[in-house]
Short mmCIF file of C-alpha atoms in Angstrom, two decimals:
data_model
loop_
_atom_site.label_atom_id
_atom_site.label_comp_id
_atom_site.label_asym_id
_atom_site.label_seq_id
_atom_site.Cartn_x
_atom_site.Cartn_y
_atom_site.Cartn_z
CA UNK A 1 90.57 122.55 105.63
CA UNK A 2 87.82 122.76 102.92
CA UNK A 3 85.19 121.53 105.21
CA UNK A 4 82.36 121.24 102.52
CA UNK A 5 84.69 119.49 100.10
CA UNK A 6 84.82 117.03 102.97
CA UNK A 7 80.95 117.09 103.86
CA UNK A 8 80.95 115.98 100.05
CA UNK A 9 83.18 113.64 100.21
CA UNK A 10 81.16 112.00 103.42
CA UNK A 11 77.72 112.07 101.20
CA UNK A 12 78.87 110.48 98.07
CA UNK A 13 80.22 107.77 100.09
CA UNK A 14 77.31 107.24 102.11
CA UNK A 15 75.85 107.19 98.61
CA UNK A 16 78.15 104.42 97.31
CA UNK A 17 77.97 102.39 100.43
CA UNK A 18 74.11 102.44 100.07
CA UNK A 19 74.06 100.86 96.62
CA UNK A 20 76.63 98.63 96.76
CA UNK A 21 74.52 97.45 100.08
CA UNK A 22 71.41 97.38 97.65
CA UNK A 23 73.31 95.45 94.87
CA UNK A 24 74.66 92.95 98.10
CA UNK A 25 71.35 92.73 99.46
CA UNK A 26 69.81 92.29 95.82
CA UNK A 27 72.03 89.51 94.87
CA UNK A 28 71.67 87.50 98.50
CA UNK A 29 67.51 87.49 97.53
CA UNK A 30 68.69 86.49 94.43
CA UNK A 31 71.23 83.49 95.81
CA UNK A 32 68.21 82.47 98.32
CA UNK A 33 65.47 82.34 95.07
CA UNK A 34 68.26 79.73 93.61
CA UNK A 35 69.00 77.68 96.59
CA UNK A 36 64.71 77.91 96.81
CA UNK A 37 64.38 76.74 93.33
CA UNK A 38 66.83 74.02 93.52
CA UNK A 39 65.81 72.50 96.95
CA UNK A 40 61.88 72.25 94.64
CA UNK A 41 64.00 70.62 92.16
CA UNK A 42 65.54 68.17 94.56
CA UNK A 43 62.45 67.15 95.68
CA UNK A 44 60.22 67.12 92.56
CA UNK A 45 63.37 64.80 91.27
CA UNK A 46 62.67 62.67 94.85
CA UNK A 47 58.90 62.23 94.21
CA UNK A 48 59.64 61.23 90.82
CA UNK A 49 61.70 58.50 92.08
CA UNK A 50 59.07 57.70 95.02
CA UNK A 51 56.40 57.45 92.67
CA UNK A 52 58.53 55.02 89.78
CA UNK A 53 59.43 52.98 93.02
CA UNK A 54 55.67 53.10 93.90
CA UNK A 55 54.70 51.93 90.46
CA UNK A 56 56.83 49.17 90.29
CA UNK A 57 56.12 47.84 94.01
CA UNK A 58 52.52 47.98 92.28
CA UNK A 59 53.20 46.79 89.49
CA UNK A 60 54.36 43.78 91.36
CA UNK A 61 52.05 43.63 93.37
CA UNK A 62 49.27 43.71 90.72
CA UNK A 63 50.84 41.47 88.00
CA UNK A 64 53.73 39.70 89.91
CA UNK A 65 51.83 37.37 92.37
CA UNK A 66 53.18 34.85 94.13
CA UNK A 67 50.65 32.89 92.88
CA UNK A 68 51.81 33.16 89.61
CA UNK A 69 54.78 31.26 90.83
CA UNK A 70 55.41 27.61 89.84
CA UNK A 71 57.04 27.07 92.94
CA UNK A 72 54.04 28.39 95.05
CA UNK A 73 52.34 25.09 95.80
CA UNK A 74 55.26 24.64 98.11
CA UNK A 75 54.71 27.63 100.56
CA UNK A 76 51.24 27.91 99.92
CA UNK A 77 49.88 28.33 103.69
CA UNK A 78 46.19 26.90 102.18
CA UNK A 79 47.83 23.86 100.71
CA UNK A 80 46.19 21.25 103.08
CA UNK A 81 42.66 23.14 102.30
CA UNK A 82 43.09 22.75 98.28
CA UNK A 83 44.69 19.48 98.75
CA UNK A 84 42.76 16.72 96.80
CA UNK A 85 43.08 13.16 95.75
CA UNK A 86 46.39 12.11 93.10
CA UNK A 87 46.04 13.36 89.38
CA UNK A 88 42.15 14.12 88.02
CA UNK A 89 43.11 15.21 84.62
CA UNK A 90 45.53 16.84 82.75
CA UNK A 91 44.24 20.72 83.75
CA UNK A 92 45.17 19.17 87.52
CA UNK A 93 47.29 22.45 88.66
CA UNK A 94 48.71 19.80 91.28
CA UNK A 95 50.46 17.90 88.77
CA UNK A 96 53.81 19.56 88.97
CA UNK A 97 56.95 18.02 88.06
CA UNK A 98 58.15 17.17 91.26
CA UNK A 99 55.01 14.65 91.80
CA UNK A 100 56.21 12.92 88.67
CA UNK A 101 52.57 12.52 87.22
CA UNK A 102 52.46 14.46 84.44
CA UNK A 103 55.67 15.13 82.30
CA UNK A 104 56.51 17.59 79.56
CA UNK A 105 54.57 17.23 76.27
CA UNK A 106 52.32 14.25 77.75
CA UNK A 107 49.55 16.55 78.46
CA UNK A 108 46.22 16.69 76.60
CA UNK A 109 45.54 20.30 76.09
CA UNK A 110 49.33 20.88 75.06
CA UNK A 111 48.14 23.90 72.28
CA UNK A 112 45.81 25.05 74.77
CA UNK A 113 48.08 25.58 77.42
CA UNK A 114 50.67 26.44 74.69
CA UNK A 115 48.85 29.17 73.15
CA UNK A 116 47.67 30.13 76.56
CA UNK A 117 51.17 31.07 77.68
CA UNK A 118 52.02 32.90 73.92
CA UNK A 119 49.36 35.36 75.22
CA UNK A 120 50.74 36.21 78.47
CA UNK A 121 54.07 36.28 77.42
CA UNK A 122 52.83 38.66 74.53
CA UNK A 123 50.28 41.00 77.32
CA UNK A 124 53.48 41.12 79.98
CA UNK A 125 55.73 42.25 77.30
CA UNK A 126 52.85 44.61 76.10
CA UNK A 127 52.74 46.04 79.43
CA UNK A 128 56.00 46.33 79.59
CA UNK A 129 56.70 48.17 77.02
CA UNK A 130 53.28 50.64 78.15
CA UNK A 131 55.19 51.28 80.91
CA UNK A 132 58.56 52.11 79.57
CA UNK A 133 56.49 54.65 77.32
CA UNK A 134 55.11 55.95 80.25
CA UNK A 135 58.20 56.34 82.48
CA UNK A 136 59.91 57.67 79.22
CA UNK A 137 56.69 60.13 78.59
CA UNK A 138 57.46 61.19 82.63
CA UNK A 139 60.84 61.60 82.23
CA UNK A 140 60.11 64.30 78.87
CA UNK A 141 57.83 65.86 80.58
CA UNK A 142 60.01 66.29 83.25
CA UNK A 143 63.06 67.52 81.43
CA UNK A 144 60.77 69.71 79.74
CA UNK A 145 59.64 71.09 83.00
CA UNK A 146 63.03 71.93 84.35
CA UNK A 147 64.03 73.45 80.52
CA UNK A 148 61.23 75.64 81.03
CA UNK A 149 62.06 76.83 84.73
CA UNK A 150 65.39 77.13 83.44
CA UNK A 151 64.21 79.88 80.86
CA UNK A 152 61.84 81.72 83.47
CA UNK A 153 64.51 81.88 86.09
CA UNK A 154 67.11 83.03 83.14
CA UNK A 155 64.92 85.43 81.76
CA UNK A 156 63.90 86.46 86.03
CA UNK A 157 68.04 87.05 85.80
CA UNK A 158 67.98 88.84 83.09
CA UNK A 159 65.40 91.68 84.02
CA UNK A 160 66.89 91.99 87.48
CA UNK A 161 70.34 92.36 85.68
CA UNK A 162 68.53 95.28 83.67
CA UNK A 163 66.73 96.76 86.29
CA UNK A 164 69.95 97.06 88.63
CA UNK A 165 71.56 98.24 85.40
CA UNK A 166 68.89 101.15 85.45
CA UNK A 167 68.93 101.86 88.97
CA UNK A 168 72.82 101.90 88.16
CA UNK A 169 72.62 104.19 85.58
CA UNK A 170 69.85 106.58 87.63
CA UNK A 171 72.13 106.56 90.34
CA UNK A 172 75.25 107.71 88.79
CA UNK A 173 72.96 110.07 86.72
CA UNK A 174 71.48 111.26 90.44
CA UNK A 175 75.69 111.43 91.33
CA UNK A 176 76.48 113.76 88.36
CA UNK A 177 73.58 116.26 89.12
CA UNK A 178 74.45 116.50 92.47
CA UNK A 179 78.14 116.88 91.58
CA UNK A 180 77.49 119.28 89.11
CA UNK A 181 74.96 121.27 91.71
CA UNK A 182 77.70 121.62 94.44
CA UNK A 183 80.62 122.59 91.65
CA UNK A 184 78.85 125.59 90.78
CA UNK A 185 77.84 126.13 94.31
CA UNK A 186 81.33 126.19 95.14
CA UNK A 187 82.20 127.79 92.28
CA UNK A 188 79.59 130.65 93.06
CA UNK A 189 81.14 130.61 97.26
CA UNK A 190 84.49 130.92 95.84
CA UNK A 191 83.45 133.90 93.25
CA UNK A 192 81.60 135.93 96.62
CA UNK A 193 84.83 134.55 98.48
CA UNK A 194 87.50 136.43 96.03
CA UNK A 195 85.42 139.38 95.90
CA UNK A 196 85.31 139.83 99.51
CA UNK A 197 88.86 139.17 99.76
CA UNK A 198 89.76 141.52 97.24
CA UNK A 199 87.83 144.37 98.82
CA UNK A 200 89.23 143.45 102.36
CA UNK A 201 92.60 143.95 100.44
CA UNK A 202 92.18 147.05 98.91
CA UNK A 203 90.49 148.59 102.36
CA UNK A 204 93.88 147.31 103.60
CA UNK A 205 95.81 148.99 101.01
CA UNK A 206 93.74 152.04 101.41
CA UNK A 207 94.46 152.24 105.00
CA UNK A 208 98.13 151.65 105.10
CA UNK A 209 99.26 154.24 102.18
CA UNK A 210 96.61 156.92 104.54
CA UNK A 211 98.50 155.41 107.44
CA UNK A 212 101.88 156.76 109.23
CA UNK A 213 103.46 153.35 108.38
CA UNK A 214 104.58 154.04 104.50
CA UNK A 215 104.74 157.69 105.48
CA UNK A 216 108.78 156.84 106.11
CA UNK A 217 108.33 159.50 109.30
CA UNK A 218 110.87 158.27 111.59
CA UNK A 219 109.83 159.68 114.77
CA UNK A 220 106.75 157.65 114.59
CA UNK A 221 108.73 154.85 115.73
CA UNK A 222 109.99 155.94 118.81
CA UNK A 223 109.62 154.37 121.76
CA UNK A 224 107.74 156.52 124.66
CA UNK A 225 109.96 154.55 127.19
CA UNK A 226 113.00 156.29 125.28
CA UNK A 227 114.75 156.63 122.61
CA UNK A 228 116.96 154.16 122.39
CA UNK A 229 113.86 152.25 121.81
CA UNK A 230 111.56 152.01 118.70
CA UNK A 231 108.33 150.59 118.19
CA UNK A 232 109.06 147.33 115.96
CA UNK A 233 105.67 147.66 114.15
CA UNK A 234 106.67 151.59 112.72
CA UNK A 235 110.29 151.27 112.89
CA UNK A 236 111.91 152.01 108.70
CA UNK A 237 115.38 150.72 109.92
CA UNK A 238 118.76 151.39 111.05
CA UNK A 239 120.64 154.59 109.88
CA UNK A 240 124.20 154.20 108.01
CA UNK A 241 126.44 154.03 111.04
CA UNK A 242 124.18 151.67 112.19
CA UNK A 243 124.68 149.54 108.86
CA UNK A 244 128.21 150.02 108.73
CA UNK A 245 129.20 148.47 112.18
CA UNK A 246 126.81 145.71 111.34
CA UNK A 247 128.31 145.30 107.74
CA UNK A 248 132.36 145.36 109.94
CA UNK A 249 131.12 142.51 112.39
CA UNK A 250 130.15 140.43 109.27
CA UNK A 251 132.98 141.05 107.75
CA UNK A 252 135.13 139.87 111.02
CA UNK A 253 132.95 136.60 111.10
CA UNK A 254 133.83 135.76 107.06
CA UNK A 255 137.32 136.89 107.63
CA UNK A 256 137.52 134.21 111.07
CA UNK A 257 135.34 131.54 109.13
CA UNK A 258 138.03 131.88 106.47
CA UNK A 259 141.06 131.39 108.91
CA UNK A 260 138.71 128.18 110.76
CA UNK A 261 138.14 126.39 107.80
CA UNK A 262 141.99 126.81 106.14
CA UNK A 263 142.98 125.28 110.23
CA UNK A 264 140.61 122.57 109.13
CA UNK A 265 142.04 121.81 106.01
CA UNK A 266 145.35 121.63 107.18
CA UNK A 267 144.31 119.44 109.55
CA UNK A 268 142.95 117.13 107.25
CA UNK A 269 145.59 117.58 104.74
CA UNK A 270 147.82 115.95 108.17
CA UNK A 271 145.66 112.85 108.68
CA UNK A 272 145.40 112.23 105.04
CA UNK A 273 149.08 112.31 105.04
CA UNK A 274 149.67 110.15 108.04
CA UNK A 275 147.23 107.59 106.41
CA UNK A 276 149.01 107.67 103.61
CA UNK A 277 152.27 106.67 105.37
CA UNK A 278 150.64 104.46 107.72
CA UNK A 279 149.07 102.34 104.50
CA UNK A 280 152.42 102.40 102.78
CA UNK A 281 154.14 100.40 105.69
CA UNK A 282 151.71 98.15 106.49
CA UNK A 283 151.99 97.28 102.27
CA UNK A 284 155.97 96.82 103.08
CA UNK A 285 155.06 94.74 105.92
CA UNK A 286 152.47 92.55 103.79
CA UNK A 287 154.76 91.87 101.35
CA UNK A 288 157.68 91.03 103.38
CA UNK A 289 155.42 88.42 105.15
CA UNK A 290 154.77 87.47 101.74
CA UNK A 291 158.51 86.64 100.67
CA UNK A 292 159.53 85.63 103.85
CA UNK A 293 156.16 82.85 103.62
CA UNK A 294 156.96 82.08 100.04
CA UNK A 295 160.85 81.21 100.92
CA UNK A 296 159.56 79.08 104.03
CA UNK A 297 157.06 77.63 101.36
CA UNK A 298 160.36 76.61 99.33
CA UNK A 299 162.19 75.34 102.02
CA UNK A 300 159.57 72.89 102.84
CA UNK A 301 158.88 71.65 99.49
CA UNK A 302 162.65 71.04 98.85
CA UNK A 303 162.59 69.04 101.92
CA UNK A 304 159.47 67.33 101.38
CA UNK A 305 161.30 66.56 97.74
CA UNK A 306 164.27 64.95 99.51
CA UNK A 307 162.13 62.69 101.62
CA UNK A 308 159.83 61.34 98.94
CA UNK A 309 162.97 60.76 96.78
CA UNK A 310 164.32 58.59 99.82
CA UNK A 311 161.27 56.95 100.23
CA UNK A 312 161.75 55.80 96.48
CA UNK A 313 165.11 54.21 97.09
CA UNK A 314 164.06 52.85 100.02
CA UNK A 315 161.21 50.91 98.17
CA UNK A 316 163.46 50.21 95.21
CA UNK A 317 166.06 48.49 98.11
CA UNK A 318 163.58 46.55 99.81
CA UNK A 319 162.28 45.46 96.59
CA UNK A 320 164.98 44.17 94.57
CA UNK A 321 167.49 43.42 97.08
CA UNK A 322 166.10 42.53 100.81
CA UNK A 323 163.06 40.46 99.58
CA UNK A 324 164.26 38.91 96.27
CA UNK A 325 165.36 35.64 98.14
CA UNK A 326 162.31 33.39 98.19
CA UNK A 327 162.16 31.39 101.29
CA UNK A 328 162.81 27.11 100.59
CA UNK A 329 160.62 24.54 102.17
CA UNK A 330 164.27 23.59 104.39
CA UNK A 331 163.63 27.28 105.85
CA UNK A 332 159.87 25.82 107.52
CA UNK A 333 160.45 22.62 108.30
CA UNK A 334 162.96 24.32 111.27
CA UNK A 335 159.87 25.24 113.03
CA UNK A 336 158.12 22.53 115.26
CA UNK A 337 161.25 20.22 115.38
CA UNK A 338 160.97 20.10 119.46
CA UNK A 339 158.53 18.50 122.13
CA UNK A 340 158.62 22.09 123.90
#
């Protein structure tokens, strides 16, 4: 096992795992900054709607009296403190239409009052429209204000995309100096590692042609316990008698492999043979059940023929000869003729 290969291995991942838990990390501050933003937005966009209700409740409250109501006079909770005598003059403000004093177009100062009512129809509509161009001026600068957060937090998104894009690009750069640094340090371990090897190899060499093993001295693989036993580490191998009874009893085995395997084949050659002959009858018996089903098949349908074809003549019988009489009106009135 290449244990620094695997040390490796374990560092660049701990590398990985540490910026991808930067760029996680990175983009949850970045999701809470939005939901932060938008929850401002929320409630600027709730003020805004506190403050138009505000205005109008004011507006109302300023301009939109109830004593600027015609029907006031009749919940007026002062009414018995302003009352005074019937009708003094045409200005009376207690000549209303339900006292019946004073009707439409019968007053004196008709222009007056008239031209009076022209100008605060003309100042409510004036104010009207002032505050329409106000509420519209709030509502620009409004939109205005949320275009322009819109850019800032786009153009926040956009240097934290290039930032992580540089810390991206440093850390890969970081990645491929370090990668670099351990291939030639590897390179350089397996250089020293060759070398070494190589040298253990030719000491090795060295020692075993100096050595009594490639000497091909026999004796030096006798056994001191005796010497029909050799030392397995120095023995050369068997002499040719040795061979040649090995090389017979091989021989034997082919030869009784040979004879085994042509028992075998006979032996199958049998079975194949009894199969055979076991098939072929059961295809004689098939096809004698066959015939024998196919005359029985034959019989029936012949019978089956003669019945149908007495059924016919039967029905052709009771047809035109049994009920061709019609029954006569002397043939019913025989029925109820007694008191029983």
């Amino acid at each position: 096992v290449d244990k620094d290969a695997l040390d490796t291995q374990v560092k660049d991942r701990k590398i990985q795992e540490a910026a991808e838990k930067a760029r996680n990390e990175e983009l949850a501050n970045e999701m809470k900054q939005n939901d932060k933003i938008l929850c401002m937005l929320e409630e600027r966009h709730k003020n805004d709607i506190r403050n138009i209700n505000k205005a109008i409740s004011e507006f109302q409250k300023n301009f939109q009296k109830p004593e600027t109501r015609r029907e006031f006079d009749l919940s007026d909770p002062e009414a018995l403190k302003k009352d005074r005598p019937a009708r003094l003059s045409d200005n009376d403000p207690r000549c209303t239409v339900s006292g019946l004093q004073k009707f439409m177009g019968e007053d004196l100062n008709y222009d007056q009052r008239m031209k009076f009512q022209k100008e605060q129809l003309r100042e409510w509509s004036l104010q009207q429209q002032r505050h329409w161009k106000n509420a519209l001026a709030d509502q620009k600068f409004a939109d205005d204000l949320y275009d322009k957060n819109r850019i800032e937090l786009d153009q926040k998104t956009m240097e934290r995309q290039r930032k992580e894009e540089e810390n991206r690009r440093a850390v890969c750069a970081a990645t491929k100096d370090f990668n670099r640094t351990q291939a030639a340090e590897l390179a350089e371990r397996k250089k020293l590692e060759k070398y070494q090897k190589m040298k253990d190899d030719m000491d090795e060499i060295s020692s075993l042609l100096q050595g009594n093993l490639l000497s091909e001295n026999p004796e030096q693989a006798v056994s001191s316990f005796g010497r029909h036993r050799v030392i397995t580490d120095r023995w050369k191998g068997m002499n040719q008698d040795q061979l040649m009874a090995i090389r017979y009893s091989q021989q034997q085995q082919v030869l009784e492999k040979l004879r085994l395997k042509e028992e075998e084949r006979r032996t199958d050659a049998e079975w194949d043979r009894q199969s055979i002959q076991a098939a072929r009858a059961q295809l004689v018996l098939e096809r004698h059940q066959q015939r024998q089903n196919r005359e029985r098949r034959r019989a029936l349908d012949n019978v089956n023929a003669e019945l149908s074809q007495e059924q016919k003549s039967k029905n052709i019988y009771l047809k035109e000869e049994a009920y061709s009489n019609f029954p006569t009106g002397q043939y019913y009135a025989q029925f109820n003729t007694t008191s029983r």
